[in-house]
Amino acid sequence: MITLQDLEKMRLIDPLTVNQDELIDIQDVEINNELPKEDRISDYISQIKNPYLCKCGNLVIQSEFTETDITLNDRLKQLFRMA
């Protein structure tokens, strides 16, 4: 099981210097929408290994999380309205 200390270490990994071969490709991750939310989160973390860094092909993806009720869809809608 991943601890808060483990998560903090993962969050601090520099995406510019990380070995891409150690990252999980997000295209290989499968989300089971039948699972309850908590189980989906746990399953995602077990597959992706580092929830802050992954890759999509040869592109390194860095994620950040905040405590909010605003979803990614909400943010994208807001972004497209501004464009």
PDB file of N, CA and C in Angstrom:
ATOM      1  N   MET A   1       0.842  -1.189   0.000  1.00  0.00           N
ATOM      2  CA  MET A   1       0.000   0.000   0.000  1.00  0.00           C
ATOM      3  C   MET A   1       0.884   1.247   0.000  1.00  0.00           C
ATOM      4  N   ILE A   2       0.500   2.237  -0.752  1.00  0.00           N
ATOM      5  CA  ILE A   2       1.259   3.481  -0.868  1.00  0.00           C
ATOM      6  C   ILE A   2       0.956   4.384   0.322  1.00  0.00           C
ATOM      7  N   THR A   3       2.003   4.930   0.900  1.00  0.00           N
ATOM      8  CA  THR A   3       1.845   5.841   2.036  1.00  0.00           C
ATOM      9  C   THR A   3       1.844   7.287   1.549  1.00  0.00           C
ATOM     10  N   LEU A   4       1.489   8.197   2.433  1.00  0.00           N
ATOM     11  CA  LEU A   4       1.549   9.620   2.094  1.00  0.00           C
ATOM     12  C   LEU A   4       2.978  10.045   1.795  1.00  0.00           C
ATOM     13  N   GLN A   5       3.942   9.461   2.489  1.00  0.00           N
ATOM     14  CA  GLN A   5       5.351   9.763   2.216  1.00  0.00           C
ATOM     15  C   GLN A   5       5.742   9.297   0.817  1.00  0.00           C
ATOM     16  N   ASP A   6       5.265   8.127   0.423  1.00  0.00           N
ATOM     17  CA  ASP A   6       5.529   7.627  -0.926  1.00  0.00           C
ATOM     18  C   ASP A   6       4.959   8.584  -1.969  1.00  0.00           C
ATOM     19  N   LEU A   7       3.729   9.020  -1.745  1.00  0.00           N
ATOM     20  CA  LEU A   7       3.090   9.941  -2.683  1.00  0.00           C
ATOM     21  C   LEU A   7       3.857  11.253  -2.787  1.00  0.00           C
ATOM     22  N   GLU A   8       4.339  11.752  -1.660  1.00  0.00           N
ATOM     23  CA  GLU A   8       5.098  13.005  -1.675  1.00  0.00           C
ATOM     24  C   GLU A   8       6.400  12.834  -2.459  1.00  0.00           C
ATOM     25  N   LYS A   9       7.071  11.720  -2.291  1.00  0.00           N
ATOM     26  CA  LYS A   9       8.294  11.449  -3.061  1.00  0.00           C
ATOM     27  C   LYS A   9       7.983  11.405  -4.557  1.00  0.00           C
ATOM     28  N   MET A  10       6.887  10.764  -4.912  1.00  0.00           N
ATOM     29  CA  MET A  10       6.488  10.679  -6.317  1.00  0.00           C
ATOM     30  C   MET A  10       6.180  12.058  -6.877  1.00  0.00           C
ATOM     31  N   ARG A  11       5.519  12.882  -6.084  1.00  0.00           N
ATOM     32  CA  ARG A  11       5.140  14.230  -6.529  1.00  0.00           C
ATOM     33  C   ARG A  11       6.365  15.079  -6.834  1.00  0.00           C
ATOM     34  N   LEU A  12       7.457  14.830  -6.128  1.00  0.00           N
ATOM     35  CA  LEU A  12       8.658  15.651  -6.261  1.00  0.00           C
ATOM     36  C   LEU A  12       9.598  15.205  -7.383  1.00  0.00           C
ATOM     37  N   ILE A  13       9.292  14.117  -8.054  1.00  0.00           N
ATOM     38  CA  ILE A  13      10.145  13.655  -9.152  1.00  0.00           C
ATOM     39  C   ILE A  13      10.077  14.664 -10.295  1.00  0.00           C
ATOM     40  N   ASP A  14      11.241  15.035 -10.798  1.00  0.00           N
ATOM     41  CA  ASP A  14      11.339  16.027 -11.872  1.00  0.00           C
ATOM     42  C   ASP A  14      11.001  15.376 -13.216  1.00  0.00           C
ATOM     43  N   PRO A  15       9.957  15.851 -13.901  1.00  0.00           N
ATOM     44  CA  PRO A  15       9.579  15.254 -15.182  1.00  0.00           C
ATOM     45  C   PRO A  15      10.636  15.454 -16.270  1.00  0.00           C
ATOM     46  N   LEU A  16      11.525  16.423 -16.081  1.00  0.00           N
ATOM     47  CA  LEU A  16      12.565  16.681 -17.081  1.00  0.00           C
ATOM     48  C   LEU A  16      13.742  15.715 -16.961  1.00  0.00           C
ATOM     49  N   THR A  17      13.897  15.086 -15.802  1.00  0.00           N
ATOM     50  CA  THR A  17      15.042  14.200 -15.603  1.00  0.00           C
ATOM     51  C   THR A  17      14.643  12.746 -15.359  1.00  0.00           C
ATOM     52  N   VAL A  18      13.353  12.466 -15.308  1.00  0.00           N
ATOM     53  CA  VAL A  18      12.893  11.100 -15.039  1.00  0.00           C
ATOM     54  C   VAL A  18      13.251  10.176 -16.210  1.00  0.00           C
ATOM     55  N   ASN A  19      13.554   8.929 -15.897  1.00  0.00           N
ATOM     56  CA  ASN A  19      13.803   7.918 -16.917  1.00  0.00           C
ATOM     57  C   ASN A  19      12.448   7.483 -17.482  1.00  0.00           C
ATOM     58  N   GLN A  20      12.191   7.804 -18.743  1.00  0.00           N
ATOM     59  CA  GLN A  20      10.886   7.503 -19.350  1.00  0.00           C
ATOM     60  C   GLN A  20      10.576   6.012 -19.352  1.00  0.00           C
ATOM     61  N   ASP A  21      11.613   5.182 -19.369  1.00  0.00           N
ATOM     62  CA  ASP A  21      11.387   3.735 -19.367  1.00  0.00           C
ATOM     63  C   ASP A  21      10.772   3.251 -18.060  1.00  0.00           C
ATOM     64  N   GLU A  22      10.883   4.054 -17.005  1.00  0.00           N
ATOM     65  CA  GLU A  22      10.317   3.688 -15.706  1.00  0.00           C
ATOM     66  C   GLU A  22       8.854   4.123 -15.559  1.00  0.00           C
ATOM     67  N   LEU A  23       8.362   4.919 -16.507  1.00  0.00           N
ATOM     68  CA  LEU A  23       6.988   5.423 -16.434  1.00  0.00           C
ATOM     69  C   LEU A  23       6.023   4.467 -17.117  1.00  0.00           C
ATOM     70  N   ILE A  24       4.811   4.414 -16.594  1.00  0.00           N
ATOM     71  CA  ILE A  24       3.744   3.608 -17.190  1.00  0.00           C
ATOM     72  C   ILE A  24       3.065   4.434 -18.278  1.00  0.00           C
ATOM     73  N   ASP A  25       2.792   3.799 -19.413  1.00  0.00           N
ATOM     74  CA  ASP A  25       2.085   4.482 -20.495  1.00  0.00           C
ATOM     75  C   ASP A  25       0.592   4.498 -20.161  1.00  0.00           C
ATOM     76  N   ILE A  26       0.023   5.691 -20.110  1.00  0.00           N
ATOM     77  CA  ILE A  26      -1.390   5.869 -19.750  1.00  0.00           C
ATOM     78  C   ILE A  26      -2.312   5.096 -20.703  1.00  0.00           C
ATOM     79  N   GLN A  27      -1.827   4.847 -21.923  1.00  0.00           N
ATOM     80  CA  GLN A  27      -2.627   4.108 -22.898  1.00  0.00           C
ATOM     81  C   GLN A  27      -2.818   2.643 -22.492  1.00  0.00           C
ATOM     82  N   ASP A  28      -1.962   2.164 -21.580  1.00  0.00           N
ATOM     83  CA  ASP A  28      -2.056   0.779 -21.117  1.00  0.00           C
ATOM     84  C   ASP A  28      -2.914   0.628 -19.863  1.00  0.00           C
ATOM     85  N   VAL A  29      -3.372   1.735 -19.310  1.00  0.00           N
ATOM     86  CA  VAL A  29      -4.169   1.710 -18.085  1.00  0.00           C
ATOM     87  C   VAL A  29      -5.644   1.550 -18.448  1.00  0.00           C
ATOM     88  N   GLU A  30      -6.305   0.626 -17.784  1.00  0.00           N
ATOM     89  CA  GLU A  30      -7.730   0.401 -18.020  1.00  0.00           C
ATOM     90  C   GLU A  30      -8.509   0.719 -16.749  1.00  0.00           C
ATOM     91  N   ILE A  31      -9.522   1.556 -16.883  1.00  0.00           N
ATOM     92  CA  ILE A  31     -10.366   1.942 -15.754  1.00  0.00           C
ATOM     93  C   ILE A  31     -11.651   1.120 -15.799  1.00  0.00           C
ATOM     94  N   ASN A  32     -11.950   0.455 -14.703  1.00  0.00           N
ATOM     95  CA  ASN A  32     -13.181  -0.322 -14.590  1.00  0.00           C
ATOM     96  C   ASN A  32     -14.250   0.571 -13.960  1.00  0.00           C
ATOM     97  N   ASN A  33     -15.118   1.123 -14.783  1.00  0.00           N
ATOM     98  CA  ASN A  33     -16.158   2.032 -14.303  1.00  0.00           C
ATOM     99  C   ASN A  33     -17.236   1.332 -13.484  1.00  0.00           C
ATOM    100  N   GLU A  34     -17.189   0.018 -13.438  1.00  0.00           N
ATOM    101  CA  GLU A  34     -18.142  -0.738 -12.628  1.00  0.00           C
ATOM    102  C   GLU A  34     -17.777  -0.681 -11.144  1.00  0.00           C
ATOM    103  N   LEU A  35     -16.509  -0.400 -10.854  1.00  0.00           N
ATOM    104  CA  LEU A  35     -16.047  -0.362  -9.461  1.00  0.00           C
ATOM    105  C   LEU A  35     -16.519   0.903  -8.762  1.00  0.00           C
ATOM    106  N   PRO A  36     -16.685   0.853  -7.447  1.00  0.00           N
ATOM    107  CA  PRO A  36     -16.967   2.074  -6.686  1.00  0.00           C
ATOM    108  C   PRO A  36     -15.781   3.043  -6.804  1.00  0.00           C
ATOM    109  N   LYS A  37     -16.042   4.310  -6.580  1.00  0.00           N
ATOM    110  CA  LYS A  37     -15.033   5.359  -6.764  1.00  0.00           C
ATOM    111  C   LYS A  37     -13.724   5.047  -6.046  1.00  0.00           C
ATOM    112  N   GLU A  38     -13.786   4.683  -4.774  1.00  0.00           N
ATOM    113  CA  GLU A  38     -12.568   4.410  -3.998  1.00  0.00           C
ATOM    114  C   GLU A  38     -11.769   3.257  -4.607  1.00  0.00           C
ATOM    115  N   ASP A  39     -12.460   2.230  -5.068  1.00  0.00           N
ATOM    116  CA  ASP A  39     -11.780   1.088  -5.680  1.00  0.00           C
ATOM    117  C   ASP A  39     -11.172   1.467  -7.027  1.00  0.00           C
ATOM    118  N   ARG A  40     -11.860   2.321  -7.790  1.00  0.00           N
ATOM    119  CA  ARG A  40     -11.306   2.798  -9.067  1.00  0.00           C
ATOM    120  C   ARG A  40     -10.015   3.568  -8.839  1.00  0.00           C
ATOM    121  N   ILE A  41     -10.010   4.425  -7.821  1.00  0.00           N
ATOM    122  CA  ILE A  41      -8.807   5.201  -7.501  1.00  0.00           C
ATOM    123  C   ILE A  41      -7.668   4.263  -7.126  1.00  0.00           C
ATOM    124  N   SER A  42      -7.949   3.314  -6.271  1.00  0.00           N
ATOM    125  CA  SER A  42      -6.936   2.354  -5.839  1.00  0.00           C
ATOM    126  C   SER A  42      -6.406   1.540  -7.016  1.00  0.00           C
ATOM    127  N   ASP A  43      -7.299   1.090  -7.870  1.00  0.00           N
ATOM    128  CA  ASP A  43      -6.910   0.310  -9.042  1.00  0.00           C
ATOM    129  C   ASP A  43      -6.065   1.157  -9.995  1.00  0.00           C
ATOM    130  N   TYR A  44      -6.454   2.402 -10.200  1.00  0.00           N
ATOM    131  CA  TYR A  44      -5.695   3.309 -11.067  1.00  0.00           C
ATOM    132  C   TYR A  44      -4.273   3.484 -10.538  1.00  0.00           C
ATOM    133  N   ILE A  45      -4.144   3.749  -9.245  1.00  0.00           N
ATOM    134  CA  ILE A  45      -2.818   3.967  -8.657  1.00  0.00           C
ATOM    135  C   ILE A  45      -1.971   2.698  -8.752  1.00  0.00           C
ATOM    136  N   SER A  46      -2.580   1.547  -8.546  1.00  0.00           N
ATOM    137  CA  SER A  46      -1.801   0.306  -8.645  1.00  0.00           C
ATOM    138  C   SER A  46      -1.319   0.067 -10.074  1.00  0.00           C
ATOM    139  N   GLN A  47      -2.082   0.507 -11.067  1.00  0.00           N
ATOM    140  CA  GLN A  47      -1.672   0.343 -12.459  1.00  0.00           C
ATOM    141  C   GLN A  47      -0.645   1.391 -12.890  1.00  0.00           C
ATOM    142  N   ILE A  48      -0.870   2.650 -12.527  1.00  0.00           N
ATOM    143  CA  ILE A  48      -0.051   3.753 -13.026  1.00  0.00           C
ATOM    144  C   ILE A  48       1.250   3.903 -12.240  1.00  0.00           C
ATOM    145  N   LYS A  49       1.297   3.354 -11.039  1.00  0.00           N
ATOM    146  CA  LYS A  49       2.450   3.377 -10.127  1.00  0.00           C
ATOM    147  C   LYS A  49       2.719   4.754  -9.544  1.00  0.00           C
ATOM    148  N   ASN A  50       2.801   5.787 -10.368  1.00  0.00           N
ATOM    149  CA  ASN A  50       3.015   7.158  -9.892  1.00  0.00           C
ATOM    150  C   ASN A  50       1.882   8.024 -10.438  1.00  0.00           C
ATOM    151  N   PRO A  51       0.942   8.440  -9.595  1.00  0.00           N
ATOM    152  CA  PRO A  51      -0.192   9.222 -10.097  1.00  0.00           C
ATOM    153  C   PRO A  51       0.190  10.628 -10.568  1.00  0.00           C
ATOM    154  N   TYR A  52       1.419  11.046 -10.307  1.00  0.00           N
ATOM    155  CA  TYR A  52       1.866  12.380 -10.702  1.00  0.00           C
ATOM    156  C   TYR A  52       2.617  12.387 -12.022  1.00  0.00           C
ATOM    157  N   LEU A  53       3.187  11.265 -12.407  1.00  0.00           N
ATOM    158  CA  LEU A  53       3.951  11.181 -13.650  1.00  0.00           C
ATOM    159  C   LEU A  53       3.618   9.896 -14.387  1.00  0.00           C
ATOM    160  N   CYS A  54       3.365  10.032 -15.671  1.00  0.00           N
ATOM    161  CA  CYS A  54       3.186   8.884 -16.540  1.00  0.00           C
ATOM    162  C   CYS A  54       3.644   9.324 -17.921  1.00  0.00           C
ATOM    163  N   LYS A  55       3.404   8.516 -18.898  1.00  0.00           N
ATOM    164  CA  LYS A  55       3.725   8.916 -20.260  1.00  0.00           C
ATOM    165  C   LYS A  55       2.583   8.517 -21.173  1.00  0.00           C
ATOM    166  N   CYS A  56       2.548   9.173 -22.313  1.00  0.00           N
ATOM    167  CA  CYS A  56       1.617   8.825 -23.386  1.00  0.00           C
ATOM    168  C   CYS A  56       2.483   8.734 -24.632  1.00  0.00           C
ATOM    169  N   GLY A  57       2.842   7.515 -25.011  1.00  0.00           N
ATOM    170  CA  GLY A  57       3.838   7.344 -26.063  1.00  0.00           C
ATOM    171  C   GLY A  57       5.184   7.843 -25.553  1.00  0.00           C
ATOM    172  N   ASN A  58       5.768   8.818 -26.260  1.00  0.00           N
ATOM    173  CA  ASN A  58       7.062   9.381 -25.858  1.00  0.00           C
ATOM    174  C   ASN A  58       6.921  10.678 -25.079  1.00  0.00           C
ATOM    175  N   LEU A  59       5.709  11.065 -24.749  1.00  0.00           N
ATOM    176  CA  LEU A  59       5.453  12.326 -24.050  1.00  0.00           C
ATOM    177  C   LEU A  59       5.259  12.075 -22.558  1.00  0.00           C
ATOM    178  N   VAL A  60       6.046  12.767 -21.724  1.00  0.00           N
ATOM    179  CA  VAL A  60       5.907  12.652 -20.270  1.00  0.00           C
ATOM    180  C   VAL A  60       4.767  13.555 -19.817  1.00  0.00           C
ATOM    181  N   ILE A  61       3.861  13.019 -19.018  1.00  0.00           N
ATOM    182  CA  ILE A  61       2.699  13.744 -18.520  1.00  0.00           C
ATOM    183  C   ILE A  61       2.845  13.937 -17.018  1.00  0.00           C
ATOM    184  N   GLN A  62       2.779  15.201 -16.572  1.00  0.00           N
ATOM    185  CA  GLN A  62       2.822  15.503 -15.139  1.00  0.00           C
ATOM    186  C   GLN A  62       1.433  15.959 -14.709  1.00  0.00           C
ATOM    187  N   SER A  63       0.924  15.384 -13.622  1.00  0.00           N
ATOM    188  CA  SER A  63      -0.402  15.730 -13.106  1.00  0.00           C
ATOM    189  C   SER A  63      -0.278  16.406 -11.751  1.00  0.00           C
ATOM    190  N   GLU A  64      -1.213  17.304 -11.486  1.00  0.00           N
ATOM    191  CA  GLU A  64      -1.335  17.933 -10.172  1.00  0.00           C
ATOM    192  C   GLU A  64      -2.773  17.770  -9.720  1.00  0.00           C
ATOM    193  N   PHE A  65      -2.962  17.668  -8.407  1.00  0.00           N
ATOM    194  CA  PHE A  65      -4.291  17.463  -7.848  1.00  0.00           C
ATOM    195  C   PHE A  65      -4.567  18.508  -6.784  1.00  0.00           C
ATOM    196  N   THR A  66      -5.808  18.959  -6.733  1.00  0.00           N
ATOM    197  CA  THR A  66      -6.216  19.904  -5.698  1.00  0.00           C
ATOM    198  C   THR A  66      -7.517  19.417  -5.073  1.00  0.00           C
ATOM    199  N   GLU A  67      -7.762  19.863  -3.871  1.00  0.00           N
ATOM    200  CA  GLU A  67      -9.014  19.546  -3.179  1.00  0.00           C
ATOM    201  C   GLU A  67     -10.081  20.525  -3.657  1.00  0.00           C
ATOM    202  N   THR A  68     -10.915  20.074  -4.576  1.00  0.00           N
ATOM    203  CA  THR A  68     -11.965  20.925  -5.121  1.00  0.00           C
ATOM    204  C   THR A  68     -13.080  20.051  -5.690  1.00  0.00           C
ATOM    205  N   ASP A  69     -14.234  20.642  -5.853  1.00  0.00           N
ATOM    206  CA  ASP A  69     -15.343  19.938  -6.488  1.00  0.00           C
ATOM    207  C   ASP A  69     -15.362  20.175  -7.995  1.00  0.00           C
ATOM    208  N   ILE A  70     -14.459  21.016  -8.484  1.00  0.00           N
ATOM    209  CA  ILE A  70     -14.402  21.330  -9.909  1.00  0.00           C
ATOM    210  C   ILE A  70     -13.735  20.164 -10.637  1.00  0.00           C
ATOM    211  N   THR A  71     -14.382  19.685 -11.694  1.00  0.00           N
ATOM    212  CA  THR A  71     -13.865  18.549 -12.451  1.00  0.00           C
ATOM    213  C   THR A  71     -12.990  19.020 -13.606  1.00  0.00           C
ATOM    214  N   LEU A  72     -12.279  18.080 -14.198  1.00  0.00           N
ATOM    215  CA  LEU A  72     -11.487  18.381 -15.388  1.00  0.00           C
ATOM    216  C   LEU A  72     -12.393  18.894 -16.502  1.00  0.00           C
ATOM    217  N   ASN A  73     -13.563  18.300 -16.651  1.00  0.00           N
ATOM    218  CA  ASN A  73     -14.509  18.766 -17.673  1.00  0.00           C
ATOM    219  C   ASN A  73     -14.904  20.216 -17.439  1.00  0.00           C
ATOM    220  N   ASP A  74     -15.140  20.587 -16.180  1.00  0.00           N
ATOM    221  CA  ASP A  74     -15.472  21.980 -15.858  1.00  0.00           C
ATOM    222  C   ASP A  74     -14.347  22.911 -16.287  1.00  0.00           C
ATOM    223  N   ARG A  75     -13.117  22.534 -15.974  1.00  0.00           N
ATOM    224  CA  ARG A  75     -11.956  23.365 -16.331  1.00  0.00           C
ATOM    225  C   ARG A  75     -11.795  23.480 -17.840  1.00  0.00           C
ATOM    226  N   LEU A  76     -11.998  22.391 -18.553  1.00  0.00           N
ATOM    227  CA  LEU A  76     -11.867  22.440 -20.008  1.00  0.00           C
ATOM    228  C   LEU A  76     -12.940  23.323 -20.632  1.00  0.00           C
ATOM    229  N   LYS A  77     -14.169  23.232 -20.130  1.00  0.00           N
ATOM    230  CA  LYS A  77     -15.233  24.107 -20.628  1.00  0.00           C
ATOM    231  C   LYS A  77     -14.877  25.563 -20.397  1.00  0.00           C
ATOM    232  N   GLN A  78     -14.336  25.855 -19.216  1.00  0.00           N
ATOM    233  CA  GLN A  78     -13.920  27.216 -18.885  1.00  0.00           C
ATOM    234  C   GLN A  78     -12.814  27.672 -19.834  1.00  0.00           C
ATOM    235  N   LEU A  79     -11.862  26.810 -20.107  1.00  0.00           N
ATOM    236  CA  LEU A  79     -10.758  27.138 -20.999  1.00  0.00           C
ATOM    237  C   LEU A  79     -11.261  27.435 -22.407  1.00  0.00           C
ATOM    238  N   PHE A  80     -12.172  26.621 -22.914  1.00  0.00           N
ATOM    239  CA  PHE A  80     -12.663  26.811 -24.274  1.00  0.00           C
ATOM    240  C   PHE A  80     -13.529  28.058 -24.409  1.00  0.00           C
ATOM    241  N   ARG A  81     -14.208  28.443 -23.346  1.00  0.00           N
ATOM    242  CA  ARG A  81     -14.977  29.689 -23.378  1.00  0.00           C
ATOM    243  C   ARG A  81     -14.057  30.897 -23.479  1.00  0.00           C
ATOM    244  N   MET A  82     -12.859  30.779 -22.885  1.00  0.00           N
ATOM    245  CA  MET A  82     -11.910  31.885 -22.888  1.00  0.00           C
ATOM    246  C   MET A  82     -11.223  32.028 -24.240  1.00  0.00           C
ATOM    247  N   ALA A  83     -11.142  30.945 -25.011  1.00  0.00           N
ATOM    248  CA  ALA A  83     -10.413  30.962 -26.289  1.00  0.00           C
ATOM    249  C   ALA A  83     -11.192  31.658 -27.374  1.00  0.00           C
TER     250      ALA A  83
END
